[in-house]
C-alpha positions as protocol buffer text, in pm:
chain_id: "A"
residue {
  index: 1
  type: MET
  ca { x: 11710 y: 4844 z: 12696 }
}
residue {
  index: 2
  type: ASN
  ca { x: 11698 y: 4843 z: 12314 }
}
residue {
  index: 3
  type: LYS
  ca { x: 11415 y: 4591 z: 12328 }
}
residue {
  index: 4
  type: ASN
  ca { x: 11211 y: 4819 z: 12552 }
}
residue {
  index: 5
  type: ILE
  ca { x: 11271 y: 5115 z: 12322 }
}
residue {
  index: 6
  type: LYS
  ca { x: 11161 y: 4909 z: 12021 }
}
residue {
  index: 7
  type: GLN
  ca { x: 10845 y: 4797 z: 12210 }
}
residue {
  index: 8
  type: MET
  ca { x: 10769 y: 5161 z: 12303 }
}
residue {
  index: 9
  type: LYS
  ca { x: 10814 y: 5273 z: 11936 }
}
residue {
  index: 10
  type: ALA
  ca { x: 10597 y: 4987 z: 11814 }
}
residue {
  index: 11
  type: ALA
  ca { x: 10323 y: 5075 z: 12064 }
}
residue {
  index: 12
  type: LYS
  ca { x: 10338 y: 5443 z: 11967 }
}
residue {
  index: 13
  type: ALA
  ca { x: 10322 y: 5355 z: 11601 }
}
residue {
  index: 14
  type: LYS
  ca { x: 10021 y: 5129 z: 11657 }
}
residue {
  index: 15
  type: ALA
  ca { x: 9842 y: 5402 z: 11855 }
}
residue {
  index: 16
  type: GLU
  ca { x: 9912 y: 5660 z: 11579 }
}
residue {
  index: 17
  type: GLU
  ca { x: 9785 y: 5418 z: 11317 }
}
residue {
  index: 18
  type: ALA
  ca { x: 9467 y: 5361 z: 11515 }
}
residue {
  index: 19
  type: VAL
  ca { x: 9408 y: 5741 z: 11539 }
}
residue {
  index: 20
  type: LEU
  ca { x: 9466 y: 5779 z: 11168 }
}
residue {
  index: 21
  type: ASN
  ca { x: 9222 y: 5501 z: 11090 }
}
residue {
  index: 22
  type: ARG
  ca { x: 8954 y: 5663 z: 11309 }
}
residue {
  index: 23
  type: ILE
  ca { x: 9008 y: 6001 z: 11139 }
}
residue {
  index: 24
  type: LEU
  ca { x: 8974 y: 5832 z: 10798 }
}
residue {
  index: 25
  type: TYR
  ca { x: 8651 y: 5662 z: 10907 }
}
residue {
  index: 26
  type: TRP
  ca { x: 8515 y: 6001 z: 11024 }
}
residue {
  index: 27
  type: PHE
  ca { x: 8621 y: 6169 z: 10701 }
}
residue {
  index: 28
  type: ALA
  ca { x: 8472 y: 5899 z: 10475 }
}
residue {
  index: 29
  type: GLY
  ca { x: 8145 y: 5881 z: 10661 }
}
residue {
  index: 30
  type: GLY
  ca { x: 8117 y: 6260 z: 10689 }
}
residue {
  index: 31
  type: ALA
  ca { x: 8191 y: 6313 z: 10320 }
}
residue {
  index: 32
  type: VAL
  ca { x: 7928 y: 6068 z: 10203 }
}
residue {
  index: 33
  type: LEU
  ca { x: 7667 y: 6199 z: 10451 }
}
residue {
  index: 34
  type: GLU
  ca { x: 7735 y: 6558 z: 10346 }
}
residue {
  index: 35
  type: CYS
  ca { x: 7687 y: 6463 z: 9974 }
}
residue {
  index: 36
  type: ILE
  ca { x: 7356 y: 6295 z: 10054 }
}
residue {
  index: 37
  type: LEU
  ca { x: 7226 y: 6597 z: 10251 }
}
residue {
  index: 38
  type: LEU
  ca { x: 7335 y: 6841 z: 9984 }
}
residue {
  index: 39
  type: PHE
  ca { x: 7166 y: 6622 z: 9722 }
}
residue {
  index: 40
  type: ILE
  ca { x: 6844 y: 6637 z: 9922 }
}
residue {
  index: 41
  type: ASN
  ca { x: 6876 y: 7017 z: 9960 }
}
residue {
  index: 42
  type: ARG
  ca { x: 6940 y: 7060 z: 9586 }
}
residue {
  index: 43
  type: TYR
  ca { x: 6642 y: 6861 z: 9466 }
}
residue {
  index: 44
  type: LEU
  ca { x: 6401 y: 6945 z: 9753 }
}
residue {
  index: 45
  type: TYR
  ca { x: 6446 y: 7324 z: 9772 }
}
residue {
  index: 46
  type: HIS
  ca { x: 6636 y: 7434 z: 9455 }
}
residue {
  index: 47
  type: TYR
  ca { x: 6478 y: 7226 z: 9183 }
}
residue {
  index: 48
  type: VAL
  ca { x: 6356 y: 7327 z: 8832 }
}
residue {
  index: 49
  type: ILE
  ca { x: 6028 y: 7223 z: 8676 }
}
residue {
  index: 50
  type: SER
  ca { x: 6178 y: 6926 z: 8493 }
}
residue {
  index: 51
  type: GLU
  ca { x: 6301 y: 6787 z: 8824 }
}
residue {
  index: 52
  type: PHE
  ca { x: 5964 y: 6808 z: 9003 }
}
residue {
  index: 53
  type: ALA
  ca { x: 5911 y: 6431 z: 9002 }
}
residue {
  index: 54
  type: ILE
  ca { x: 6241 y: 6384 z: 9198 }
}
residue {
  index: 55
  type: THR
  ca { x: 6126 y: 6656 z: 9442 }
}
residue {
  index: 56
  type: GLU
  ca { x: 5795 y: 6485 z: 9500 }
}
residue {
  index: 57
  type: ALA
  ca { x: 5967 y: 6151 z: 9560 }
}
residue {
  index: 58
  type: LEU
  ca { x: 6211 y: 6313 z: 9807 }
}
residue {
  index: 59
  type: HIS
  ca { x: 5922 y: 6472 z: 10005 }
}
residue {
  index: 60
  type: ILE
  ca { x: 5795 y: 6121 z: 10079 }
}
residue {
  index: 61
  type: GLY
  ca { x: 6133 y: 5945 z: 10077 }
}
residue {
  index: 62
  type: VAL
  ca { x: 6291 y: 6153 z: 10357 }
}
residue {
  index: 63
  type: ARG
  ca { x: 6024 y: 6020 z: 10598 }
}
residue {
  index: 64
  type: TYR
  ca { x: 6104 y: 5655 z: 10518 }
}
residue {
  index: 65
  type: VAL
  ca { x: 6477 y: 5718 z: 10528 }
}
residue {
  index: 66
  type: ALA
  ca { x: 6446 y: 5899 z: 10865 }
}
residue {
  index: 67
  type: VAL
  ca { x: 6281 y: 5596 z: 11029 }
}
residue {
  index: 68
  type: GLY
  ca { x: 6486 y: 5336 z: 10836 }
}
residue {
  index: 69
  type: ALA
  ca { x: 6821 y: 5498 z: 10907 }
}
residue {
  index: 70
  type: LEU
  ca { x: 6734 y: 5519 z: 11277 }
}
residue {
  index: 71
  type: ALA
  ca { x: 6662 y: 5145 z: 11280 }
}
residue {
  index: 72
  type: CYS
  ca { x: 6991 y: 5081 z: 11098 }
}
residue {
  index: 73
  type: ALA
  ca { x: 7176 y: 5302 z: 11352 }
}
residue {
  index: 74
  type: ALA
  ca { x: 7035 y: 5093 z: 11635 }
}
residue {
  index: 75
  type: ALA
  ca { x: 7141 y: 4769 z: 11464 }
}
residue {
  index: 76
  type: ALA
  ca { x: 7492 y: 4907 z: 11397 }
}
residue {
  index: 77
  type: LEU
  ca { x: 7518 y: 5017 z: 11760 }
}
residue {
  index: 78
  type: PHE
  ca { x: 7430 y: 4662 z: 11870 }
}
residue {
  index: 79
  type: TRP
  ca { x: 7700 y: 4534 z: 11629 }
}
residue {
  index: 80
  type: TRP
  ca { x: 7951 y: 4786 z: 11771 }
}
residue {
  index: 81
  type: ASN
  ca { x: 7878 y: 4683 z: 12132 }
}
residue {
  index: 82
  type: GLY
  ca { x: 7926 y: 4313 z: 12044 }
}
residue {
  index: 83
  type: ALA
  ca { x: 8255 y: 4388 z: 11868 }
}
residue {
  index: 84
  type: ARG
  ca { x: 8373 y: 4597 z: 12164 }
}
residue {
  index: 85
  type: LYS
  ca { x: 8298 y: 4321 z: 12416 }
}
residue {
  index: 86
  type: SER
  ca { x: 8471 y: 4056 z: 12203 }
}
residue {
  index: 87
  type: GLY
  ca { x: 8776 y: 4273 z: 12149 }
}
residue {
  index: 88
  type: LYS
  ca { x: 8724 y: 4304 z: 11771 }
}
residue {
  index: 89
  type: ASN
  ca { x: 8771 y: 4611 z: 11550 }
}
residue {
  index: 90
  type: THR
  ca { x: 8488 y: 4859 z: 11627 }
}
residue {
  index: 91
  type: GLY
  ca { x: 8578 y: 5111 z: 11357 }
}
residue {
  index: 92
  type: LEU
  ca { x: 8335 y: 4996 z: 11086 }
}
residue {
  index: 93
  type: PRO
  ca { x: 8028 y: 4936 z: 11307 }
}
residue {
  index: 94
  type: GLY
  ca { x: 8094 y: 5264 z: 11497 }
}
residue {
  index: 95
  type: THR
  ca { x: 8126 y: 5462 z: 11173 }
}
residue {
  index: 96
  type: LEU
  ca { x: 7813 y: 5302 z: 11037 }
}
residue {
  index: 97
  type: ALA
  ca { x: 7615 y: 5375 z: 11355 }
}
residue {
  index: 98
  type: LEU
  ca { x: 7718 y: 5744 z: 11346 }
}
residue {
  index: 99
  type: PHE
  ca { x: 7655 y: 5769 z: 10975 }
}
residue {
  index: 100
  type: MET
  ca { x: 7304 y: 5624 z: 11001 }
}
residue {
  index: 101
  type: ALA
  ca { x: 7228 y: 5837 z: 11308 }
}
residue {
  index: 102
  type: GLY
  ca { x: 7339 y: 6149 z: 11114 }
}
residue {
  index: 103
  type: LEU
  ca { x: 7132 y: 6058 z: 10812 }
}
residue {
  index: 104
  type: SER
  ca { x: 6833 y: 5992 z: 11032 }
}
residue {
  index: 105
  type: MET
  ca { x: 6875 y: 6324 z: 11210 }
}
residue {
  index: 106
  type: GLY
  ca { x: 6907 y: 6511 z: 10885 }
}
residue {
  index: 107
  type: CYS
  ca { x: 6592 y: 6352 z: 10742 }
}
residue {
  index: 108
  type: PHE
  ca { x: 6393 y: 6403 z: 11065 }
}
residue {
  index: 109
  type: ALA
  ca { x: 6506 y: 6767 z: 11071 }
}
residue {
  index: 110
  type: THR
  ca { x: 6391 y: 6810 z: 10710 }
}
residue {
  index: 111
  type: TRP
  ca { x: 6064 y: 6636 z: 10779 }
}
residue {
  index: 112
  type: PHE
  ca { x: 5960 y: 6840 z: 11085 }
}
residue {
  index: 113
  type: VAL
  ca { x: 6150 y: 7171 z: 11046 }
}
residue {
  index: 114
  type: GLY
  ca { x: 6190 y: 7204 z: 10671 }
}
residue {
  index: 115
  type: LYS
  ca { x: 6462 y: 7395 z: 10488 }
}
residue {
  index: 116
  type: ASN
  ca { x: 6625 y: 7539 z: 10806 }
}
residue {
  index: 117
  type: GLY
  ca { x: 6635 y: 7191 z: 10961 }
}
residue {
  index: 118
  type: LEU
  ca { x: 6817 y: 7050 z: 10661 }
}
residue {
  index: 119
  type: LYS
  ca { x: 7051 y: 7352 z: 10658 }
}
residue {
  index: 120
  type: PHE
  ca { x: 7131 y: 7279 z: 11024 }
}
residue {
  index: 121
  type: ALA
  ca { x: 7208 y: 6916 z: 10938 }
}
residue {
  index: 122
  type: TYR
  ca { x: 7445 y: 6980 z: 10648 }
}
residue {
  index: 123
  type: VAL
  ca { x: 7626 y: 7254 z: 10842 }
}
residue {
  index: 124
  type: ALA
  ca { x: 7654 y: 7023 z: 11151 }
}
residue {
  index: 125
  type: VAL
  ca { x: 7832 y: 6744 z: 10957 }
}
residue {
  index: 126
  type: PRO
  ca { x: 8165 y: 6940 z: 10894 }
}
residue {
  index: 127
  type: VAL
  ca { x: 8141 y: 7088 z: 11244 }
}
residue {
  index: 128
  type: VAL
  ca { x: 8123 y: 6744 z: 11403 }
}
residue {
  index: 129
  type: PHE
  ca { x: 8413 y: 6627 z: 11182 }
}
residue {
  index: 130
  type: VAL
  ca { x: 8625 y: 6920 z: 11303 }
}
residue {
  index: 131
  type: LEU
  ca { x: 8534 y: 6843 z: 11660 }
}
residue {
  index: 132
  type: ALA
  ca { x: 8643 y: 6479 z: 11600 }
}
residue {
  index: 133
  type: LEU
  ca { x: 8976 y: 6597 z: 11459 }
}
residue {
  index: 134
  type: ILE
  ca { x: 9036 y: 6818 z: 11764 }
}
residue {
  index: 135
  type: PHE
  ca { x: 8945 y: 6530 z: 11996 }
}
residue {
  index: 136
  type: TYR
  ca { x: 9202 y: 6298 z: 11839 }
}
residue {
  index: 137
  type: LEU
  ca { x: 9481 y: 6544 z: 11756 }
}
residue {
  index: 138
  type: TYR
  ca { x: 9470 y: 6819 z: 12026 }
}
residue {
  index: 139
  type: GLN
  ca { x: 9456 y: 6828 z: 12401 }
}
residue {
  index: 140
  type: LYS
  ca { x: 9129 y: 6722 z: 12559 }
}
residue {
  index: 141
  type: GLU
  ca { x: 9104 y: 7063 z: 12736 }
}
residue {
  index: 142
  type: PHE
  ca { x: 9092 y: 7235 z: 12395 }
}
residue {
  index: 143
  type: PHE
  ca { x: 8828 y: 6988 z: 12277 }
}
residue {
  index: 144
  type: VAL
  ca { x: 8611 y: 7086 z: 12579 }
}
residue {
  index: 145
  type: ILE
  ca { x: 8655 y: 7459 z: 12504 }
}
residue {
  index: 146
  type: THR
  ca { x: 8573 y: 7399 z: 12135 }
}
residue {
  index: 147
  type: LEU
  ca { x: 8261 y: 7205 z: 12234 }
}
residue {
  index: 148
  type: GLN
  ca { x: 8150 y: 7490 z: 12463 }
}
residue {
  index: 149
  type: SER
  ca { x: 8199 y: 7735 z: 12177 }
}
residue {
  index: 150
  type: ALA
  ca { x: 8009 y: 7514 z: 11935 }
}
residue {
  index: 151
  type: PHE
  ca { x: 7708 y: 7513 z: 12175 }
}
residue {
  index: 152
  type: SER
  ca { x: 7719 y: 7890 z: 12192 }
}
residue {
  index: 153
  type: LEU
  ca { x: 7767 y: 7948 z: 11818 }
}
residue {
  index: 154
  type: LEU
  ca { x: 7483 y: 7716 z: 11742 }
}
residue {
  index: 155
  type: GLY
  ca { x: 7266 y: 7908 z: 11985 }
}
residue {
  index: 156
  type: VAL
  ca { x: 7348 y: 8235 z: 11813 }
}
residue {
  index: 157
  type: TRP
  ca { x: 7249 y: 8087 z: 11478 }
}
residue {
  index: 158
  type: ILE
  ca { x: 6924 y: 7929 z: 11602 }
}
residue {
  index: 159
  type: CYS
  ca { x: 6819 y: 8244 z: 11786 }
}
residue {
  index: 160
  type: GLY
  ca { x: 6902 y: 8460 z: 11483 }
}
residue {
  index: 161
  type: GLU
  ca { x: 6686 y: 8240 z: 11261 }
}
residue {
  index: 162
  type: GLY
  ca { x: 6388 y: 8195 z: 11489 }
}
residue {
  index: 163
  type: LEU
  ca { x: 6351 y: 8469 z: 11750 }
}
residue {
  index: 164
  type: ASN
  ca { x: 6121 y: 8675 z: 11526 }
}
residue {
  index: 165
  type: SER
  ca { x: 5920 y: 8378 z: 11395 }
}
residue {
  index: 166
  type: THR
  ca { x: 5672 y: 8120 z: 11522 }
}
residue {
  index: 167
  type: ARG
  ca { x: 5967 y: 7905 z: 11618 }
}
residue {
  index: 168
  type: SER
  ca { x: 6085 y: 8137 z: 11896 }
}
residue {
  index: 169
  type: VAL
  ca { x: 5999 y: 7882 z: 12162 }
}
residue {
  index: 170
  type: LEU
  ca { x: 6245 y: 7640 z: 11999 }
}
residue {
  index: 171
  type: CYS
  ca { x: 6520 y: 7904 z: 12044 }
}
residue {
  index: 172
  type: TYR
  ca { x: 6458 y: 7935 z: 12417 }
}
residue {
  index: 173
  type: VAL
  ca { x: 6440 y: 7555 z: 12454 }
}
residue {
  index: 174
  type: TYR
  ca { x: 6778 y: 7513 z: 12280 }
}
residue {
  index: 175
  type: VAL
  ca { x: 6939 y: 7785 z: 12491 }
}
residue {
  index: 176
  type: ALA
  ca { x: 6818 y: 7616 z: 12809 }
}
residue {
  index: 177
  type: VAL
  ca { x: 6935 y: 7269 z: 12697 }
}
residue {
  index: 178
  type: ALA
  ca { x: 7271 y: 7404 z: 12581 }
}
residue {
  index: 179
  type: ALA
  ca { x: 7323 y: 7598 z: 12907 }
}
residue {
  index: 180
  type: VAL
  ca { x: 7248 y: 7280 z: 13108 }
}
residue {
  index: 181
  type: ALA
  ca { x: 7499 y: 7085 z: 12896 }
}
residue {
  index: 182
  type: VAL
  ca { x: 7771 y: 7347 z: 12949 }
}
residue {
  index: 183
  type: LEU
  ca { x: 7707 y: 7342 z: 13320 }
}
residue {
  index: 184
  type: ILE
  ca { x: 7720 y: 6966 z: 13337 }
}
residue {
  index: 185
  type: GLY
  ca { x: 8048 y: 6981 z: 13148 }
}
residue {
  index: 186
  type: ALA
  ca { x: 8183 y: 7229 z: 13399 }
}
residue {
  index: 187
  type: LEU
  ca { x: 8075 y: 7002 z: 13690 }
}
residue {
  index: 188
  type: LEU
  ca { x: 8255 y: 6709 z: 13526 }
}
residue {
  index: 189
  type: CYS
  ca { x: 8569 y: 6927 z: 13492 }
}
residue {
  index: 190
  type: ARG
  ca { x: 8541 y: 7008 z: 13858 }
}
residue {
  index: 191
  type: LYS
  ca { x: 8516 y: 6640 z: 13945 }
}
residue {
  index: 192
  type: ALA
  ca { x: 8814 y: 6565 z: 13725 }
}
residue {
  index: 193
  type: GLN
  ca { x: 9013 y: 6847 z: 13892 }
}
residue {
  index: 194
  type: SER
  ca { x: 8951 y: 6690 z: 14233 }
}
residue {
  index: 195
  type: GLY
  ca { x: 9089 y: 6361 z: 14098 }
}
residue {
  index: 196
  type: GLU
  ca { x: 9396 y: 6532 z: 13934 }
}
residue {
  index: 197
  type: GLY
  ca { x: 9252 y: 6475 z: 13588 }
}
residue {
  index: 198
  type: GLU
  ca { x: 9096 y: 6132 z: 13656 }
}
residue {
  index: 199
  type: MET
  ca { x: 8735 y: 6020 z: 13704 }
}
residue {
  index: 200
  type: GLU
  ca { x: 8593 y: 5691 z: 13814 }
}
residue {
  index: 201
  type: TRP
  ca { x: 8350 y: 5520 z: 13579 }
}
residue {
  index: 202
  type: ASN
  ca { x: 8205 y: 5169 z: 13636 }
}
residue {
  index: 203
  type: GLY
  ca { x: 8476 y: 5097 z: 13884 }
}
residue {
  index: 204
  type: LYS
  ca { x: 8753 y: 5204 z: 13646 }
}
residue {
  index: 205
  type: LYS
  ca { x: 8957 y: 5523 z: 13652 }
}
residue {
  index: 206
  type: LEU
  ca { x: 8953 y: 5725 z: 13331 }
}
residue {
  index: 207
  type: ARG
  ca { x: 9203 y: 5999 z: 13264 }
}
residue {
  index: 208
  type: LEU
  ca { x: 9029 y: 6298 z: 13111 }
}
residue {
  index: 209
  type: PHE
  ca { x: 9296 y: 6563 z: 13145 }
}
residue {
  index: 210
  type: PRO
  ca { x: 9671 y: 6572 z: 13228 }
}
residue {
  index: 211
  type: LYS
  ca { x: 9776 y: 6657 z: 13584 }
}
residue {
  index: 212
  type: ASP
  ca { x: 9890 y: 7004 z: 13478 }
}
residue {
  index: 213
  type: ALA
  ca { x: 9558 y: 7094 z: 13307 }
}
residue {
  index: 214
  type: ASN
  ca { x: 9450 y: 7459 z: 13341 }
}
residue {
  index: 215
  type: TYR
  ca { x: 9097 y: 7428 z: 13480 }
}
residue {
  index: 216
  type: ALA
  ca { x: 9052 y: 7803 z: 13517 }
}
residue {
  index: 217
  type: ILE
  ca { x: 9046 y: 7828 z: 13137 }
}
residue {
  index: 218
  type: LEU
  ca { x: 8785 y: 7550 z: 13118 }
}
residue {
  index: 219
  type: TYR
  ca { x: 8561 y: 7736 z: 13365 }
}
residue {
  index: 220
  type: ALA
  ca { x: 8623 y: 8062 z: 13180 }
}
residue {
  index: 221
  type: GLY
  ca { x: 8515 y: 7894 z: 12860 }
}
residue {
  index: 222
  type: ALA
  ca { x: 8192 y: 7778 z: 13028 }
}
residue {
  index: 223
  type: LEU
  ca { x: 8122 y: 8132 z: 13142 }
}
residue {
  index: 224
  type: VAL
  ca { x: 8184 y: 8273 z: 12791 }
}
residue {
  index: 225
  type: ALA
  ca { x: 7953 y: 8011 z: 12635 }
}
residue {
  index: 226
  type: LEU
  ca { x: 7680 y: 8079 z: 12889 }
}
residue {
  index: 227
  type: ALA
  ca { x: 7711 y: 8456 z: 12842 }
}
residue {
  index: 228
  type: VAL
  ca { x: 7687 y: 8426 z: 12462 }
}
residue {
  index: 229
  type: LEU
  ca { x: 7381 y: 8189 z: 12492 }
}
residue {
  index: 230
  type: ALA
  ca { x: 7205 y: 8433 z: 12730 }
}
residue {
  index: 231
  type: ALA
  ca { x: 7279 y: 8731 z: 12501 }
}
residue {
  index: 232
  type: ALA
  ca { x: 7154 y: 8537 z: 12200 }
}
residue {
  index: 233
  type: ALA
  ca { x: 6827 y: 8459 z: 12376 }
}
residue {
  index: 234
  type: LEU
  ca { x: 6792 y: 8834 z: 12457 }
}
residue {
  index: 235
  type: GLY
  ca { x: 6834 y: 8924 z: 12090 }
}
residue {
  index: 236
  type: VAL
  ca { x: 7182 y: 9089 z: 12095 }
}
residue {
  index: 237
  type: VAL
  ca { x: 7328 y: 9151 z: 11749 }
}
residue {
  index: 238
  type: GLN
  ca { x: 7444 y: 8827 z: 11598 }
}
residue {
  index: 239
  type: MET
  ca { x: 7773 y: 8958 z: 11456 }
}
residue {
  index: 240
  type: VAL
  ca { x: 7883 y: 9076 z: 11796 }
}
residue {
  index: 241
  type: LEU
  ca { x: 7816 y: 8738 z: 11952 }
}
residue {
  index: 242
  type: TYR
  ca { x: 7982 y: 8553 z: 11665 }
}
residue {
  index: 243
  type: GLY
  ca { x: 8284 y: 8782 z: 11710 }
}
residue {
  index: 244
  type: VAL
  ca { x: 8312 y: 8708 z: 12084 }
}
residue {
  index: 245
  type: ALA
  ca { x: 8275 y: 8329 z: 12043 }
}
residue {
  index: 246
  type: VAL
  ca { x: 8517 y: 8305 z: 11749 }
}
residue {
  index: 247
  type: ALA
  ca { x: 8773 y: 8536 z: 11911 }
}
residue {
  index: 248
  type: TRP
  ca { x: 8772 y: 8325 z: 12226 }
}
residue {
  index: 249
  type: ILE
  ca { x: 8823 y: 7993 z: 12037 }
}
residue {
  index: 250
  type: LEU
  ca { x: 9102 y: 8149 z: 11824 }
}
residue {
  index: 251
  type: ILE
  ca { x: 9284 y: 8273 z: 12133 }
}
residue {
  index: 252
  type: MET
  ca { x: 9251 y: 7928 z: 12290 }
}
residue {
  index: 253
  type: ALA
  ca { x: 9373 y: 7761 z: 11966 }
}
residue {
  index: 254
  type: VAL
  ca { x: 9688 y: 7969 z: 11974 }
}
residue {
  index: 255
  type: TYR
  ca { x: 9737 y: 7899 z: 12345 }
}
residue {
  index: 256
  type: TYR
  ca { x: 9702 y: 7521 z: 12312 }
}
residue {
  index: 257
  type: THR
  ca { x: 9908 y: 7507 z: 11992 }
}
residue {
  index: 258
  type: VAL
  ca { x: 10195 y: 7677 z: 12175 }
}
residue {
  index: 259
  type: LYS
  ca { x: 10160 y: 7423 z: 12454 }
}
residue {
  index: 260
  type: LEU
  ca { x: 10203 y: 7143 z: 12200 }
}
residue {
  index: 261
  type: MET
  ca { x: 10544 y: 7279 z: 12095 }
}
């Protein structure tokens, strides 16, 4: 009996250590990436005359970095897949793949969209880190709700920045893509509900949610996200939509925190 208890404690400690290591990987990669993006923002859009040479070099450099980082991300993903299949530690290659993908995305956004594209990239980095924290530390249902809210909040920001400009088409494209993503998520939740929290993938059963998961809240979250996205596309006042989305996620944070106790 004591042996079984010790094994259970050891397994729990190992799992907690693995989660901590993943969070540290996310934090380290995110912090370095954020510093790089803020450096680009500083010298590309807030330079002084004496720094013009750096600015000129960055205008060209971001294009090479965008393509090079994308190639590095693909190589790191290949490394990650090999490590996964051989049962080795995937933390380093996984972090490197995400870091390079994020750097490539930020540089491509700067290249094709400009200042607003870079702003989106350096705001997205801490948001993705927070989502990762929620994924590892909170219930998976709250992660889904947070992701739904992130889609809607991003839609409010994008529409607020571009509805009255030449980029208005981009706003409607994002709203359509985000709405489809939210609907797909709701369909996956429905499939998990029919399997009591489990889904089959490649012949294996994956547990997405506990058996007592409250699916009504997940569907309500999808409806709130879709309503906010639609209202943003119609030009409803940004502060009202931010208030709705943030209020919903705060209420859900309290609800799921209480459930953890």
